[in-house]
């Protein structure tokens, strides 16, 4: 158990719909990351938040958005869903998310499996 | 793009040491090497990381060559539960003082009874 929690575990929805995935980081971690893992793309970094502020963006679609709340939990919003959005979505957290100084390790949650029909 | 090269698959007999190689010939001086593994569709699990020196923890050992162009993850006594995809990642420093982990395809390790 990494200490990172994600809900829901599974989500089945239809094309065109909107869903929200939730992540609670490990106690003490300020940085949250979202990743998408589909069969043909592998694990792809989407976005990072640090203490409520967006810090880095990866291959995140404009239909997707995220935020980190004052209690440090994060939500990933996926809208206008397409069949190709079916994937595993992982959240990870780390203490700082900063490159300098001490090393910083990301710990991953169990993921949310999204199926778009 | 991932900065690492790993064999796509490896087999290891149960109870023997599993040695997983990784090439990272373009690594920069301040970039760390991280190893994660993913069992089936579970979340990636952190194993170990290092910069220059060899590292050991309760899960594994990491041997980094002196020129830092390659490394080897060693699982000393592999068990069936170690069957997983193992990812070798170079932690790349990006803008605003942050960094990114870029996952490649990894090595599928099969531990055989």
Short mmCIF file of C-alpha atoms in Angstrom, two decimals:
data_model
loop_
_atom_site.label_atom_id
_atom_site.label_comp_id
_atom_site.label_asym_id
_atom_site.label_seq_id
_atom_site.Cartn_x
_atom_site.Cartn_y
_atom_site.Cartn_z
CA UNK A 1 0.00 0.00 0.00
CA UNK A 2 1.59 3.25 -1.22
CA UNK A 3 -0.64 5.52 0.85
CA UNK A 4 -2.11 7.14 -2.28
CA UNK A 5 -5.83 6.51 -2.68
CA UNK A 6 -7.93 6.81 -5.81
CA UNK A 7 -11.67 6.62 -6.36
CA UNK A 8 -13.55 5.14 -8.00
CA UNK A 9 -11.77 1.91 -8.81
CA UNK A 10 -13.83 1.31 -11.94
CA UNK A 11 -15.91 3.66 -14.04
CA UNK A 12 -18.07 2.78 -17.02
CA UNK A 13 -19.66 5.55 -19.02
CA UNK A 14 -20.81 6.48 -22.51
CA UNK A 15 -19.22 8.59 -25.21
CA UNK A 16 -19.82 12.30 -24.81
CA UNK A 17 -20.14 12.10 -21.04
CA UNK A 18 -18.05 13.78 -18.34
CA UNK A 19 -16.42 12.05 -15.36
CA UNK A 20 -14.34 13.07 -12.37
CA UNK A 21 -11.56 10.97 -10.90
CA UNK A 22 -10.35 11.65 -7.39
CA UNK A 23 -6.96 11.23 -5.76
CA UNK A 24 -5.76 11.67 -2.19
CA UNK A 25 -1.98 11.93 -1.85
CA UNK A 26 0.16 10.39 0.86
CA UNK A 27 0.19 12.30 4.11
CA UNK A 28 2.75 15.10 3.86
CA UNK A 29 3.07 15.02 0.08
CA UNK A 30 2.46 18.37 -1.63
CA UNK A 31 2.76 17.32 -5.24
CA UNK A 32 0.25 15.28 -7.23
CA UNK A 33 0.69 13.81 -10.70
CA UNK A 34 -1.78 12.26 -13.12
CA UNK A 35 -0.87 9.56 -15.65
CA UNK A 36 -2.83 7.73 -18.31
CA UNK A 37 -2.05 4.16 -19.32
CA UNK A 38 -3.71 2.76 -22.41
CA UNK A 39 -2.84 -0.47 -24.18
CA UNK A 40 -1.17 1.15 -27.16
CA UNK A 41 0.47 4.17 -25.48
CA UNK A 42 1.97 2.90 -22.26
CA UNK A 43 2.15 5.13 -19.20
CA UNK A 44 1.85 8.80 -20.19
CA UNK A 45 2.32 11.79 -17.89
CA UNK A 46 -0.64 14.18 -18.01
CA UNK A 47 -0.21 16.94 -15.45
CA UNK A 48 1.37 17.86 -12.12
CA UNK A 49 0.15 20.06 -9.29
CA UNK A 50 2.16 21.35 -6.38
CA UNK A 51 0.43 22.80 -3.32
CA UNK A 52 -2.60 23.81 -5.35
CA UNK A 53 -0.77 25.25 -8.34
CA UNK A 54 -0.24 23.68 -11.73
CA UNK A 55 3.46 22.95 -12.11
CA UNK A 56 3.94 20.90 -15.27
CA UNK A 57 1.89 19.68 -18.20
CA UNK A 58 2.44 16.63 -20.30
CA UNK A 59 0.31 15.07 -23.00
CA UNK A 60 -3.00 16.24 -21.58
CA UNK A 61 -5.89 16.84 -23.96
CA UNK A 62 -7.84 20.09 -23.85
CA UNK A 63 -10.94 18.06 -22.94
CA UNK A 64 -9.17 17.05 -19.72
CA UNK A 65 -8.55 19.30 -16.75
CA UNK A 66 -7.36 18.89 -13.21
CA UNK A 67 -7.15 20.79 -9.97
CA UNK A 68 -5.65 20.39 -6.53
CA UNK A 69 -7.67 21.56 -3.56
CA UNK A 70 -6.51 23.21 -0.30
CA UNK A 71 -6.61 19.85 1.48
CA UNK A 72 -4.22 18.65 -1.29
CA UNK A 73 -6.53 16.10 -2.83
CA UNK A 74 -6.79 16.31 -6.59
CA UNK A 75 -9.45 15.70 -9.20
CA UNK A 76 -9.04 14.90 -12.88
CA UNK A 77 -12.00 15.90 -15.02
CA UNK A 78 -12.50 14.20 -18.36
CA UNK A 79 -15.18 15.59 -20.65
CA UNK A 80 -16.67 14.82 -24.08
CA UNK A 81 -15.40 11.31 -23.61
CA UNK A 82 -14.38 9.25 -26.60
CA UNK A 83 -13.81 5.52 -26.97
CA UNK A 84 -10.07 6.16 -27.06
CA UNK A 85 -10.14 7.64 -23.57
CA UNK A 86 -10.69 4.17 -22.15
CA UNK A 87 -7.62 3.55 -20.04
CA UNK A 88 -6.18 3.21 -16.59
CA UNK A 89 -5.66 6.55 -14.88
CA UNK A 90 -3.07 6.70 -12.14
CA UNK A 91 -2.38 9.36 -9.60
CA UNK A 92 1.00 9.66 -7.91
CA UNK A 93 2.25 11.91 -5.15
CA UNK A 94 5.60 13.07 -3.88
CA UNK A 95 6.86 15.35 -1.16
CA UNK A 96 7.92 18.31 -3.28
CA UNK A 97 8.02 17.48 -6.99
CA UNK A 98 11.14 19.58 -7.21
CA UNK A 99 14.28 18.58 -9.07
CA UNK A 100 16.84 20.23 -6.86
CA UNK A 101 18.12 19.27 -3.48
CA UNK A 102 17.08 15.98 -1.98
CA UNK A 103 15.72 13.29 -4.23
CA UNK A 104 11.98 13.17 -4.65
CA UNK A 105 10.13 9.90 -5.19
CA UNK A 106 6.70 9.48 -6.73
CA UNK A 107 4.38 6.92 -5.17
CA UNK A 108 1.49 5.67 -7.25
CA UNK A 109 -2.08 4.90 -6.33
CA UNK A 110 -4.00 1.79 -7.44
CA UNK A 111 -5.59 3.55 -10.40
CA UNK A 112 -9.05 4.07 -11.85
CA UNK A 113 -10.06 1.94 -14.79
CA UNK A 114 -12.23 4.00 -17.16
CA UNK A 115 -14.27 2.27 -19.81
CA UNK A 116 -16.05 4.41 -22.39
CA UNK A 117 -18.76 2.57 -24.33
CA UNK B 1 10.93 10.07 -25.33
CA UNK B 2 12.29 7.65 -22.80
CA UNK B 3 16.06 7.96 -22.44
CA UNK B 4 16.52 4.31 -21.58
CA UNK B 5 16.81 1.00 -23.42
CA UNK B 6 15.71 -2.25 -21.80
CA UNK B 7 15.26 -5.80 -23.13
CA UNK B 8 11.56 -6.44 -23.74
CA UNK B 9 11.46 -9.66 -21.73
CA UNK B 10 13.49 -11.89 -19.44
CA UNK B 11 12.98 -15.13 -17.57
CA UNK B 12 14.39 -16.02 -14.17
CA UNK B 13 14.18 -19.22 -12.15
CA UNK B 14 12.50 -18.90 -8.78
CA UNK B 15 15.05 -18.45 -5.98
CA UNK B 16 17.77 -17.23 -8.32
CA UNK B 17 18.95 -13.65 -8.72
CA UNK B 18 17.27 -11.62 -11.42
CA UNK B 19 19.57 -9.13 -13.13
CA UNK B 20 17.73 -6.56 -15.22
CA UNK B 21 19.93 -4.36 -17.43
CA UNK B 22 19.25 -0.82 -18.59
CA UNK B 23 21.17 1.43 -20.96
CA UNK B 24 21.01 5.20 -20.50
CA UNK B 25 23.94 6.44 -22.53
CA UNK B 26 22.69 10.04 -22.80
CA UNK B 27 22.17 10.56 -19.08
CA UNK B 28 23.29 13.93 -17.71
CA UNK B 29 25.37 14.41 -14.61
CA UNK B 30 22.51 15.44 -12.33
CA UNK B 31 19.89 13.00 -13.58
CA UNK B 32 18.85 10.13 -11.35
CA UNK B 33 18.05 6.57 -12.41
CA UNK B 34 14.78 5.25 -10.99
CA UNK B 35 13.33 1.76 -11.11
CA UNK B 36 9.65 0.97 -10.81
CA UNK B 37 7.70 -2.18 -11.43
CA UNK B 38 4.10 -2.81 -12.37
CA UNK B 39 2.39 -6.05 -11.49
CA UNK B 40 -0.45 -6.74 -13.92
CA UNK B 41 -2.56 -3.55 -13.98
CA UNK B 42 -1.70 -2.33 -10.50
CA UNK B 43 -0.13 1.07 -9.88
CA UNK B 44 3.61 1.25 -10.54
CA UNK B 45 5.59 0.39 -7.44
CA UNK B 46 8.76 2.28 -6.58
CA UNK B 47 11.77 0.00 -6.14
CA UNK B 48 14.98 2.00 -5.88
CA UNK B 49 16.89 4.94 -7.33
CA UNK B 50 20.46 6.16 -7.57
CA UNK B 51 22.76 8.83 -8.96
CA UNK B 52 26.33 7.53 -9.00
CA UNK B 53 26.86 5.02 -6.24
CA UNK B 54 25.44 1.56 -5.94
CA UNK B 55 22.34 1.43 -3.80
CA UNK B 56 20.62 -1.34 -1.83
CA UNK B 57 17.34 -1.50 0.00
CA UNK B 58 15.04 -4.23 1.24
CA UNK B 59 13.70 -4.90 -2.24
CA UNK B 60 16.69 -4.76 -4.56
CA UNK B 61 20.17 -3.54 -5.39
CA UNK B 62 21.05 -1.01 -8.07
CA UNK B 63 24.44 -1.15 -9.72
CA UNK B 64 25.38 1.90 -11.79
CA UNK B 65 28.47 1.77 -13.99
CA UNK B 66 31.21 4.28 -13.36
CA UNK B 67 30.46 6.18 -16.58
CA UNK B 68 26.74 6.11 -15.61
CA UNK B 69 25.76 4.95 -19.07
CA UNK B 70 24.11 1.79 -17.84
CA UNK B 71 22.75 0.18 -14.72
CA UNK B 72 21.52 -3.18 -13.45
CA UNK B 73 18.67 -3.87 -11.07
CA UNK B 74 19.25 -6.99 -9.01
CA UNK B 75 16.50 -8.90 -7.25
CA UNK B 76 18.61 -11.25 -5.08
CA UNK B 77 16.15 -14.11 -4.69
CA UNK B 78 13.33 -13.85 -7.19
CA UNK B 79 9.90 -15.18 -6.23
CA UNK B 80 6.79 -15.73 -8.31
CA UNK B 81 5.43 -12.46 -6.91
CA UNK B 82 8.27 -10.61 -8.62
CA UNK B 83 6.75 -11.36 -12.03
CA UNK B 84 6.05 -7.89 -13.39
CA UNK B 85 7.07 -5.24 -15.91
CA UNK B 86 10.16 -3.41 -14.67
CA UNK B 87 10.73 0.16 -15.77
CA UNK B 88 14.12 1.87 -15.77
CA UNK B 89 13.63 5.64 -15.87
CA UNK B 90 15.98 8.57 -16.09
CA UNK B 91 14.50 11.42 -14.11
CA UNK B 92 14.76 14.42 -16.43
CA UNK B 93 14.82 17.90 -14.94
CA UNK B 94 12.26 20.11 -16.66
CA UNK B 95 11.23 23.74 -16.37
CA UNK B 96 10.26 25.60 -13.21
CA UNK B 97 12.54 23.44 -11.10
CA UNK B 98 10.42 20.36 -11.63
CA UNK B 99 11.16 16.99 -13.21
CA UNK B 100 9.41 14.32 -15.22
CA UNK B 101 9.37 10.56 -15.19
CA UNK B 102 9.01 9.14 -18.68
CA UNK B 103 8.03 5.50 -18.73
CA UNK B 104 9.18 3.36 -21.64
CA UNK B 105 8.03 -0.16 -22.44
CA UNK B 106 10.08 -1.76 -19.67
CA UNK B 107 11.19 -5.36 -19.27
CA UNK B 108 8.62 -8.07 -18.69
CA UNK B 109 10.22 -10.33 -16.07
CA UNK B 110 8.74 -13.80 -15.75
CA UNK B 111 9.81 -15.78 -12.70
CA UNK B 112 9.52 -19.48 -13.45
CA UNK B 113 8.89 -22.14 -10.76
#
